[in-house]
């Protein structure tokens, strides 16, 4: 009964509310779709936010208390006290302890982001001014991914986030992303997976995610990279293993590395010249 009701309510809510993309007047994060992002959300909601709120309220209370208690009309002769050992030790020690308490779960999250498990799928993402190039090195697939112009959008395709060639990954599999750039700094970021890494020319950064539900996920370049920085979105389709294999079969033909890879073209040219 409850499940049925929940389903009816869910179908009544417009798609945009449930979609994995930013929405108008959004507060907080996008809905997590990986353990990594769930850890980040937990850390933010149950560690950072309560501590920040408590400190802010406490400082505000101290300020107001001082303003009222020591106002000029009630406190004609000001105190000349300039030191108090106990208070000084406390206001050094307590913040230290708060930082230590925060550091423990923070390091845990950072460590899990940094340790890449054995990858099921490896993707190489290359930032260009202004689009992303993708490569599946194990599958000999290579293609470019450009933003779709507003006038060419189909129904339900979000503005500034839709691309012509999306990446496909299987659900519940470890996806390793190797990130680099070809011209200037870019950053490959996907909020629902809790992933953001700089794309640096001449260097490869690695990150990983394991999407735990299917769907279309949107991200953007997150490092100011020039005039069209805002127009190089990232679209990831998380699909079932079966659908992924179907896509692979299609992509191996459509995006075969031999035809589009510059290196191979150059190698062919050199052979011809010889
Ligand atoms: Cu960029």
Coordinates of C-alpha atoms and ligand atoms in Angstrom, one line a residue:
X1 CA 0.0 0.0 0.0
X2 CA 2.7 2.5 1.1
X3 CA 4.9 1.5 -1.9
X4 CA 2.0 2.0 -4.3
X5 CA 1.3 5.5 -2.8
X6 CA 4.9 6.4 -3.0
X7 CA 5.0 5.3 -6.6
X8 CA 1.9 7.4 -7.5
X9 CA 3.4 10.5 -5.8
X10 CA 6.7 9.9 -7.6
X11 CA 5.0 9.8 -11.0
X12 CA 3.2 13.0 -10.2
X13 CA 6.4 14.9 -9.6
X14 CA 7.8 16.5 -12.7
X15 CA 10.8 14.7 -14.1
X16 CA 13.2 17.6 -13.3
X17 CA 12.8 17.1 -9.6
X18 CA 14.0 13.6 -9.8
X19 CA 16.6 14.1 -12.5
X20 CA 20.3 13.9 -11.8
X21 CA 21.0 17.5 -12.6
X22 CA 20.9 20.9 -10.9
X23 CA 17.4 22.3 -10.4
X24 CA 16.1 25.8 -9.8
X25 CA 16.3 27.1 -6.3
X26 CA 18.3 24.0 -5.3
X27 CA 19.8 24.0 -1.8
X28 CA 22.4 21.4 -0.9
X29 CA 23.8 18.7 -3.1
X30 CA 22.3 16.7 -5.9
X31 CA 21.1 13.3 -5.0
X32 CA 24.0 10.9 -4.5
X33 CA 24.4 8.0 -6.9
X34 CA 27.6 6.5 -5.5
X35 CA 28.9 5.5 -2.1
X36 CA 31.6 8.2 -2.5
X37 CA 29.0 10.9 -2.8
X38 CA 27.0 9.5 0.0
X39 CA 30.1 9.7 2.2
X40 CA 30.6 13.3 1.2
X41 CA 26.9 14.2 2.0
X42 CA 27.2 12.4 5.3
X43 CA 30.3 14.3 6.2
X44 CA 28.7 17.6 5.2
X45 CA 25.3 17.0 6.9
X46 CA 26.4 15.4 10.1
X47 CA 29.9 16.7 10.7
X48 CA 30.5 20.1 9.1
X49 CA 27.1 21.7 9.2
X50 CA 26.4 21.0 12.9
X51 CA 29.9 22.2 14.0
X52 CA 29.8 25.3 11.8
X53 CA 26.3 26.1 13.1
X54 CA 27.3 25.6 16.8
X55 CA 30.4 27.8 16.4
X56 CA 28.5 30.6 14.6
X57 CA 25.7 30.6 17.2
X58 CA 28.2 30.6 20.1
X59 CA 30.2 33.5 18.6
X60 CA 27.0 35.4 17.9
X61 CA 25.9 34.8 21.5
X62 CA 29.3 36.0 22.9
X63 CA 29.1 39.2 20.8
X64 CA 25.6 40.0 21.8
X65 CA 26.3 39.2 25.5
X66 CA 29.4 41.5 25.4
X67 CA 27.5 44.3 23.7
X68 CA 24.7 44.3 26.3
X69 CA 26.7 43.4 29.5
X70 CA 29.5 45.9 28.9
X71 CA 27.6 48.7 27.2
X72 CA 29.0 52.2 28.0
X73 CA 26.0 53.3 30.1
X74 CA 26.3 50.4 32.5
X75 CA 30.1 50.1 32.4
X76 CA 31.6 53.6 32.9
X77 CA 35.2 52.5 33.7
X78 CA 36.5 50.0 31.2
X79 CA 38.6 47.0 32.4
X80 CA 42.3 47.0 31.5
X81 CA 42.6 43.2 31.7
X82 CA 44.8 42.0 28.8
X83 CA 45.6 38.4 29.6
X84 CA 43.9 35.4 31.1
X85 CA 45.9 32.2 30.9
X86 CA 43.0 29.8 31.4
X87 CA 40.9 31.4 28.7
X88 CA 43.8 31.5 26.3
X89 CA 44.6 27.9 26.8
X90 CA 41.0 27.0 26.3
X91 CA 40.5 28.9 23.1
X92 CA 43.6 27.2 21.6
X93 CA 42.8 23.7 22.9
X94 CA 39.1 23.5 22.0
X95 CA 39.4 24.5 18.3
X96 CA 42.3 22.0 18.1
X97 CA 40.1 19.2 19.5
X98 CA 37.3 20.2 17.1
X99 CA 39.7 19.9 14.2
X100 CA 40.9 16.5 15.3
X101 CA 37.3 15.3 15.6
X102 CA 36.6 16.5 12.1
X103 CA 39.8 15.1 10.7
X104 CA 39.1 11.5 11.4
X105 CA 36.0 11.0 9.2
X106 CA 37.5 13.5 6.7
X107 CA 40.6 11.4 6.1
X108 CA 38.5 8.3 5.8
X109 CA 36.5 9.9 3.0
X110 CA 39.6 11.2 1.3
X111 CA 41.3 7.9 1.5
X112 CA 38.4 6.0 -0.1
X113 CA 38.3 8.6 -2.9
X114 CA 42.0 8.2 -3.5
X115 CA 42.3 4.4 -3.4
X116 CA 41.0 3.1 -6.7
X117 CA 39.7 -0.4 -6.6
X118 CA 40.3 -2.8 -9.5
X119 CA 38.6 -1.1 -12.4
X120 CA 35.9 -2.9 -14.5
X121 CA 35.8 -0.1 -17.0
X122 CA 38.4 2.5 -17.7
X123 CA 37.7 5.8 -19.4
X124 CA 40.1 8.5 -20.5
X125 CA 38.7 12.0 -20.5
X126 CA 40.6 14.7 -22.3
X127 CA 39.7 18.4 -21.9
X128 CA 39.8 20.6 -25.0
X129 CA 38.8 24.2 -25.6
X130 CA 35.8 23.6 -25.4
X131 CA 34.6 20.1 -25.4
X132 CA 35.5 16.7 -23.9
X133 CA 37.2 13.9 -25.8
X134 CA 36.7 10.3 -24.5
X135 CA 38.5 7.1 -25.0
X136 CA 37.8 3.6 -23.8
X137 CA 41.4 2.3 -24.0
X138 CA 40.4 -1.4 -23.5
X139 CA 37.7 -1.3 -26.2
X140 CA 39.5 0.8 -28.8
X141 CA 36.8 3.4 -28.7
X142 CA 37.5 7.1 -29.1
X143 CA 35.0 10.0 -29.6
X144 CA 34.4 13.7 -28.9
X145 CA 31.5 15.0 -26.9
X146 CA 30.2 18.4 -27.8
X147 CA 27.4 20.4 -26.1
X148 CA 24.1 20.4 -28.0
X149 CA 23.0 24.0 -29.0
X150 CA 19.8 25.3 -27.4
X151 CA 18.0 25.3 -30.7
X152 CA 18.8 21.7 -31.4
X153 CA 17.6 20.3 -28.0
X154 CA 14.9 17.6 -28.0
X155 CA 12.2 17.3 -25.4
X156 CA 13.4 16.7 -21.9
X157 CA 17.0 17.5 -22.8
X158 CA 18.4 20.0 -20.3
X159 CA 19.9 23.2 -21.6
X160 CA 23.7 23.6 -21.4
X161 CA 24.1 20.0 -20.1
X162 CA 23.1 17.9 -23.1
X163 CA 25.9 16.5 -25.3
X164 CA 25.9 14.9 -28.7
X165 CA 27.9 11.8 -27.7
X166 CA 27.4 10.6 -24.1
X167 CA 29.5 8.2 -22.2
X168 CA 28.0 4.9 -21.2
X169 CA 29.0 3.0 -18.1
X170 CA 27.5 -0.2 -16.5
X171 CA 25.7 0.1 -13.1
X172 CA 27.4 -1.2 -10.0
X173 CA 30.8 -1.5 -11.6
X174 CA 34.0 0.3 -10.7
X175 CA 34.7 2.9 -13.4
X176 CA 38.2 4.5 -13.4
X177 CA 38.5 7.8 -15.1
X178 CA 41.9 9.0 -16.3
X179 CA 41.7 12.8 -16.7
X180 CA 44.0 15.0 -18.7
X181 CA 43.8 18.1 -21.0
X182 CA 45.2 19.0 -24.3
X183 CA 45.4 22.8 -24.1
X184 CA 44.7 24.6 -20.8
X185 CA 43.4 23.5 -17.4
X186 CA 39.9 22.0 -17.2
X187 CA 38.3 19.9 -14.6
X188 CA 36.1 16.8 -15.0
X189 CA 33.3 17.0 -12.4
X190 CA 30.2 15.0 -11.8
X191 CA 28.3 16.0 -8.6
X192 CA 26.1 12.9 -8.2
X193 CA 29.2 10.6 -8.2
X194 CA 31.1 12.9 -5.9
X195 CA 33.9 13.2 -8.5
X196 CA 35.9 16.3 -9.4
X197 CA 39.5 16.2 -10.8
X198 CA 41.6 18.8 -12.5
X199 CA 42.5 18.0 -16.1
X200 CA 46.1 19.1 -16.6
X201 CA 48.0 19.1 -19.9
X202 CA 50.9 16.7 -19.8
X203 CA 49.7 14.9 -16.7
X204 CA 47.1 12.2 -15.9
X205 CA 44.9 12.5 -12.9
X206 CA 42.8 9.5 -11.8
X207 CA 39.6 9.1 -10.0
X208 CA 36.8 6.5 -9.8
X209 CA 33.2 6.0 -9.1
X210 CA 30.7 3.1 -8.8
X211 CA 27.2 4.3 -9.8
X212 CA 24.6 2.5 -7.8
X213 CA 21.6 3.3 -9.9
X214 CA 20.9 3.7 -13.6
X215 CA 20.0 7.0 -15.2
X216 CA 21.5 10.0 -17.0
X217 CA 23.9 12.1 -14.9
X218 CA 25.1 15.6 -15.7
X219 CA 28.3 17.4 -14.9
X220 CA 30.4 20.3 -16.1
X221 CA 33.9 21.5 -16.7
X222 CA 34.8 23.0 -13.3
X223 CA 38.0 24.9 -14.0
X224 CA 37.8 28.3 -15.7
X225 CA 39.2 27.4 -19.1
X226 CA 38.3 30.2 -21.5
X227 CA 35.4 31.9 -23.2
X228 CA 33.3 28.8 -23.6
X229 CA 34.1 27.2 -20.3
X230 CA 30.4 27.0 -19.5
X231 CA 29.6 25.1 -22.7
X232 CA 31.5 21.9 -22.2
X233 CA 29.1 19.7 -20.2
X234 CA 29.6 16.1 -19.2
X235 CA 26.8 13.5 -19.7
X236 CA 27.1 10.0 -18.3
X237 CA 24.5 7.3 -19.0
X238 CA 24.5 4.6 -16.3
X239 CA 22.9 1.5 -17.8
X240 CA 22.6 -2.2 -17.1
X241 CA 25.4 -4.5 -18.1
X242 CA 23.3 -5.8 -21.0
X243 CA 22.6 -2.3 -22.4
X244 CA 26.2 -1.4 -21.9
X245 CA 27.4 -4.3 -24.0
X246 CA 24.9 -3.4 -26.7
X247 CA 26.3 0.1 -26.7
X248 CA 29.9 -1.2 -26.8
X249 CA 29.1 -3.2 -29.9
X250 CA 27.6 -0.2 -31.6
X251 CA 30.4 2.2 -30.4
X252 CA 33.2 -0.1 -31.5
X253 CA 31.9 0.3 -35.1
X254 CA 30.9 4.0 -34.9
X255 CA 33.9 5.3 -32.8
X256 CA 36.5 2.8 -33.8
X257 CA 39.9 4.1 -32.8
X258 CA 41.7 3.4 -36.1
X259 CA 39.6 5.9 -38.0
X260 CA 39.7 8.8 -35.7
X261 CA 43.0 8.6 -33.9
X262 CA 45.5 11.1 -35.0
X263 CA 48.4 9.0 -33.9
X264 CA 47.4 6.1 -36.1
X265 CA 46.7 8.4 -39.0
X266 CA 50.2 9.8 -38.6
X267 CA 51.7 6.3 -38.4
X268 CA 49.9 5.4 -41.6
X269 CA 51.2 8.6 -43.3
X270 CA 54.8 7.8 -42.2
X271 CA 54.4 4.3 -43.6
X272 CA 53.1 5.7 -46.9
X273 CA 56.1 8.1 -47.2
X274 CA 58.5 5.3 -46.5
Ligands
LIG1 CU1 37.1 23.4 -19.5

